[in-house]
Amino acid sequence: MYRKPLILVMIVVILLAVVPLAHAITFGQPDGDGHPNVGAMIVEEPDGVKYLYCSGTLIAPDVFLTAAHCTAAAAAYGAGPHDAYVTFDPVWDENATLLRGTYDLNPNYGHDMHDLHDVAVIILDEPISDIEPAALPPAGLLADMKKDKELKGQQFVTVGYGTLRDDKTGGPHALGDYGERYFAEQTFLALKPYWLQISMNPSTGSGGTCYGDSGGPHFLGESNMVVSLTVTGDAWCRATDVTYRLDTDSARSYLSQFMTLP
């Protein structure tokens, strides 16, 4: 099962915070084994049912990167930190292999309207040896690329397990299934102090994310480097991705607690 957007719960839990939409891949293609280090965050709620909450990326043998609003939502629904699982199977269903872990609540999430600190991790019970973790960017990479005018026209690849869309017209009726790992190619729009904005407009040849893709990666071009993670975008998933940068001091300060950074 899949948890719908968690806006109301998040408003209650994190007062006055800007609440992101839990975002799926639009105008993309099945990923298969293309990005084996991208997985889905599965949470077992107190009713014993496991739900697909978000997407994410293996960034160290025992560290799974996702969004802070995903782990905060798990807590809001009553799931304990160790009620979290990750699957790296291309399709999440009853036959998927689930790897148990412990989710972390980023203590800074939601306290700063300019920098939501929307980054969190799940620490896996057992390290993974047969999947190569994704790389993280060095400090200030995107800012340096902007200064050197390297971002204009830059391509990104996003991957996730969320809601699918391949119809340019209409609103919610155009949103389809979820639970299969898809990818889409995107182009640069703008760089903000804590955010990377990327086009997901199909009219310009871009795809993007939608509900269920929150926490998923945005790779720099065809590389294995995750430079930002999915946080939010427009309601009907066909214009702009707003992603949280991983090259900032605040993101790196949080992640450095769990792994060695470049």
Coordinates of C-alpha atoms in Angstrom, one line a residue:
M1 CA 0.0 0.0 0.0
Y2 CA 1.0 3.6 -0.5
R3 CA 0.6 6.5 1.8
K4 CA -1.1 9.5 0.1
P5 CA 0.3 13.0 0.6
L6 CA 0.9 13.6 4.3
I7 CA 0.1 17.3 4.4
L8 CA -2.5 17.3 7.1
V9 CA -0.5 15.1 9.4
M10 CA 2.6 17.2 8.9
I11 CA 0.8 20.4 9.6
V12 CA -0.3 19.0 13.0
V13 CA 3.2 17.6 13.8
I14 CA 5.3 20.4 12.6
L15 CA 3.6 23.7 13.2
L16 CA 4.0 26.5 10.8
A17 CA 6.4 24.5 8.6
V18 CA 6.2 24.5 4.9
V19 CA 4.9 21.0 4.2
P20 CA 6.3 19.3 1.1
L21 CA 4.3 17.0 -1.0
A22 CA 5.5 13.4 -0.9
H23 CA 6.4 13.0 -4.5
A24 CA 6.5 9.5 -8.6
I25 CA 8.2 9.5 -11.9
T26 CA 6.4 11.3 -14.7
F27 CA 7.1 10.8 -18.4
G28 CA 9.9 8.4 -17.6
Q29 CA 10.8 4.7 -18.2
P30 CA 11.0 1.6 -16.1
D31 CA 14.5 1.5 -14.5
G32 CA 15.0 -2.2 -14.2
D33 CA 18.5 -2.7 -12.9
G34 CA 19.7 0.7 -14.1
H35 CA 20.0 2.3 -10.7
P36 CA 20.3 -0.6 -8.2
N37 CA 21.2 1.7 -5.3
V38 CA 17.8 3.5 -5.5
G39 CA 15.3 1.9 -3.2
A40 CA 11.9 2.4 -1.6
M41 CA 11.2 3.3 2.0
I42 CA 8.6 0.9 3.5
V43 CA 7.1 1.6 6.9
E44 CA 5.1 -0.8 9.1
E45 CA 2.4 1.1 10.9
P46 CA 0.8 0.0 14.2
D47 CA -2.0 -1.8 12.3
G48 CA 0.7 -4.2 11.0
V49 CA 0.3 -3.1 7.4
K50 CA 3.4 -2.1 5.5
Y51 CA 3.1 1.0 3.3
L52 CA 5.4 2.5 0.7
Y53 CA 6.2 6.0 2.0
C54 CA 9.0 7.4 -0.1
S55 CA 12.0 6.7 -2.2
G56 CA 15.7 7.0 -1.4
T57 CA 19.3 6.0 -2.2
L58 CA 22.0 3.9 -0.6
I59 CA 24.9 6.2 0.1
A60 CA 27.0 3.9 2.3
P61 CA 26.8 0.2 2.9
D62 CA 24.4 0.8 5.8
V63 CA 23.0 4.3 5.1
F64 CA 19.9 4.9 3.1
L65 CA 19.3 8.6 2.2
T66 CA 15.7 9.9 2.1
A67 CA 13.8 13.1 3.0
A68 CA 13.2 14.2 6.6
H69 CA 9.5 14.7 6.0
C70 CA 9.3 11.0 5.2
T71 CA 10.7 9.9 8.5
A72 CA 8.7 12.6 10.3
A73 CA 5.5 11.2 8.7
A74 CA 6.4 7.7 9.9
A75 CA 6.6 9.0 13.4
A76 CA 3.4 10.9 13.0
Y77 CA 1.5 7.7 12.0
G78 CA 2.8 5.9 15.1
A79 CA 5.6 3.8 13.5
G80 CA 8.6 3.4 15.7
P81 CA 12.1 4.1 14.4
H82 CA 12.8 0.4 13.9
D83 CA 9.5 -0.2 11.9
A84 CA 11.3 1.0 8.8
Y85 CA 12.4 -1.2 5.9
V86 CA 14.1 -0.6 2.5
T87 CA 13.7 -2.6 -0.7
F88 CA 16.0 -2.3 -3.7
D89 CA 13.9 -4.6 -5.9
P90 CA 12.8 -2.9 -9.1
V91 CA 9.2 -3.6 -8.1
W92 CA 7.7 -3.3 -4.6
D93 CA 5.1 -6.0 -4.1
E94 CA 4.4 -8.9 -1.6
N95 CA 7.5 -10.7 -3.0
A96 CA 10.0 -7.9 -2.5
T97 CA 13.0 -8.4 -0.3
L98 CA 12.8 -6.0 2.7
L99 CA 15.9 -4.9 4.7
R100 CA 15.1 -3.6 8.1
G101 CA 16.6 -0.5 9.5
T102 CA 16.1 2.4 11.9
Y103 CA 14.9 5.8 10.7
D104 CA 16.4 9.0 12.0
L105 CA 14.4 12.2 12.8
N106 CA 16.4 15.2 11.7
P107 CA 16.1 17.5 14.7
N108 CA 16.5 20.6 12.5
Y109 CA 13.7 19.7 10.1
G110 CA 11.0 22.3 9.8
H111 CA 12.5 25.0 12.1
D112 CA 13.9 27.3 9.4
M113 CA 11.6 28.6 6.7
H114 CA 14.5 29.2 4.4
D115 CA 16.3 25.9 4.9
L116 CA 13.9 23.1 5.9
H117 CA 16.7 20.6 6.5
D118 CA 14.6 18.1 4.6
V119 CA 17.2 15.3 4.7
A120 CA 17.2 12.1 6.8
V121 CA 18.6 8.6 6.8
I122 CA 17.6 5.1 7.6
I123 CA 20.5 3.1 9.2
L124 CA 20.2 -0.5 8.0
D125 CA 20.6 -3.3 10.5
E126 CA 23.1 -5.1 8.2
P127 CA 25.4 -3.4 5.7
I128 CA 24.9 -4.2 2.0
S129 CA 27.9 -5.6 0.1
D130 CA 26.4 -6.3 -3.3
I131 CA 25.2 -2.8 -4.2
E132 CA 27.5 0.0 -5.0
P133 CA 26.5 3.1 -3.0
A134 CA 25.8 6.4 -4.8
A135 CA 28.4 9.2 -4.4
L136 CA 27.6 12.5 -2.7
P137 CA 28.8 15.9 -4.0
P138 CA 31.8 17.8 -2.5
A139 CA 30.9 20.9 -0.6
G140 CA 29.6 23.7 -2.8
L141 CA 29.7 21.7 -6.0
L142 CA 26.5 23.2 -7.5
A143 CA 27.4 26.7 -6.5
D144 CA 30.8 26.3 -8.2
M145 CA 29.1 25.0 -11.3
K146 CA 26.8 28.0 -11.4
K147 CA 29.7 30.4 -11.0
D148 CA 31.5 28.6 -13.8
K149 CA 28.3 28.7 -16.0
E150 CA 28.2 24.9 -16.1
L151 CA 24.7 24.5 -14.9
K152 CA 22.9 26.0 -17.9
G153 CA 21.7 23.1 -20.0
Q154 CA 22.8 20.6 -17.4
Q155 CA 21.0 17.3 -17.4
F156 CA 19.9 15.4 -14.3
V157 CA 18.4 11.9 -13.8
T158 CA 15.8 11.3 -11.2
V159 CA 14.7 7.9 -10.0
G160 CA 11.8 6.8 -7.7
Y161 CA 9.0 4.4 -7.0
G162 CA 6.1 6.9 -6.9
T163 CA 3.0 7.7 -8.9
L164 CA 3.3 7.5 -12.7
R165 CA 2.1 10.0 -15.3
D166 CA 2.5 9.9 -19.0
D167 CA -0.5 12.1 -20.1
K168 CA 0.2 15.9 -20.5
T169 CA -3.5 16.8 -20.1
G170 CA -5.8 17.0 -17.1
G171 CA -5.2 16.9 -13.4
P172 CA -5.4 14.0 -10.9
H173 CA -7.1 11.6 -13.3
A174 CA -3.8 11.5 -15.2
L175 CA -1.9 10.0 -12.3
G176 CA -1.4 6.3 -12.4
D177 CA 0.2 3.3 -10.6
Y178 CA 3.2 3.3 -8.3
G179 CA 5.6 0.8 -6.7
E180 CA 7.9 0.2 -9.7
R181 CA 11.3 1.9 -10.0
Y182 CA 11.3 4.4 -12.9
F183 CA 13.7 7.0 -14.1
A184 CA 13.4 10.3 -16.0
E185 CA 15.7 12.8 -17.5
Q186 CA 15.5 16.5 -16.5
T187 CA 17.1 19.9 -17.3
F188 CA 18.3 22.7 -15.0
L189 CA 16.1 25.6 -14.1
A190 CA 17.5 27.5 -11.2
L191 CA 19.8 27.3 -8.2
K192 CA 18.8 28.7 -4.8
P193 CA 20.8 28.7 -1.5
Y194 CA 19.3 25.4 -0.4
W195 CA 17.2 24.3 -3.4
L196 CA 17.9 23.0 -6.9
Q197 CA 15.0 23.7 -9.2
I198 CA 14.7 21.3 -12.2
S199 CA 12.4 21.3 -15.2
M200 CA 9.9 18.3 -15.4
N201 CA 7.9 19.9 -18.2
P202 CA 7.2 17.2 -20.8
S203 CA 6.7 19.9 -23.4
T204 CA 10.5 20.6 -23.2
G205 CA 11.4 16.9 -23.2
S206 CA 11.8 16.6 -19.4
G207 CA 10.3 14.1 -17.0
G208 CA 10.2 14.4 -13.2
T209 CA 8.8 13.3 -9.9
C210 CA 5.4 12.8 -8.3
Y211 CA 3.7 11.4 -5.2
G212 CA 5.9 8.7 -3.6
D213 CA 9.2 9.9 -5.1
S214 CA 10.0 12.1 -2.1
G215 CA 13.6 11.4 -0.8
G216 CA 14.6 10.0 -4.2
P217 CA 17.8 11.1 -5.9
H218 CA 18.6 13.5 -8.7
F219 CA 21.9 12.3 -10.3
L220 CA 24.2 14.7 -12.0
G221 CA 23.9 13.7 -15.6
E222 CA 24.7 10.0 -16.2
S223 CA 27.0 9.9 -13.1
N224 CA 26.5 8.0 -9.9
M225 CA 26.6 11.3 -7.9
V226 CA 23.4 12.4 -6.1
V227 CA 23.4 16.2 -5.9
S228 CA 19.9 16.7 -4.5
L229 CA 16.8 14.8 -3.3
T230 CA 13.2 15.1 -4.2
V231 CA 11.1 17.3 -1.8
T232 CA 8.2 18.9 -3.7
G233 CA 6.9 20.4 -6.9
D234 CA 3.7 21.5 -8.6
A235 CA 0.5 19.7 -7.5
W236 CA -0.1 17.8 -10.8
C237 CA 3.6 16.8 -11.4
R238 CA 4.2 18.4 -14.8
A239 CA 6.2 21.6 -14.4
T240 CA 8.9 22.0 -11.8
D241 CA 10.8 19.8 -9.4
V242 CA 12.0 21.6 -6.2
T243 CA 14.8 19.5 -4.8
Y244 CA 16.9 19.8 -1.6
R245 CA 20.7 20.4 -2.3
L246 CA 23.2 18.0 -0.7
D247 CA 26.3 20.1 -1.3
T248 CA 25.3 22.8 1.3
D249 CA 26.9 23.1 4.8
S250 CA 23.7 22.2 6.5
A251 CA 23.0 19.0 4.5
R252 CA 26.7 18.0 4.9
S253 CA 26.6 18.7 8.7
Y254 CA 23.7 16.3 9.1
L255 CA 25.0 13.6 6.9
S256 CA 28.5 13.7 8.3
Q257 CA 27.1 12.1 11.5
F258 CA 26.6 8.9 9.6
M259 CA 29.3 8.6 7.0
T260 CA 32.5 10.1 5.7
L261 CA 31.8 12.8 3.2
P262 CA 33.9 13.8 0.1

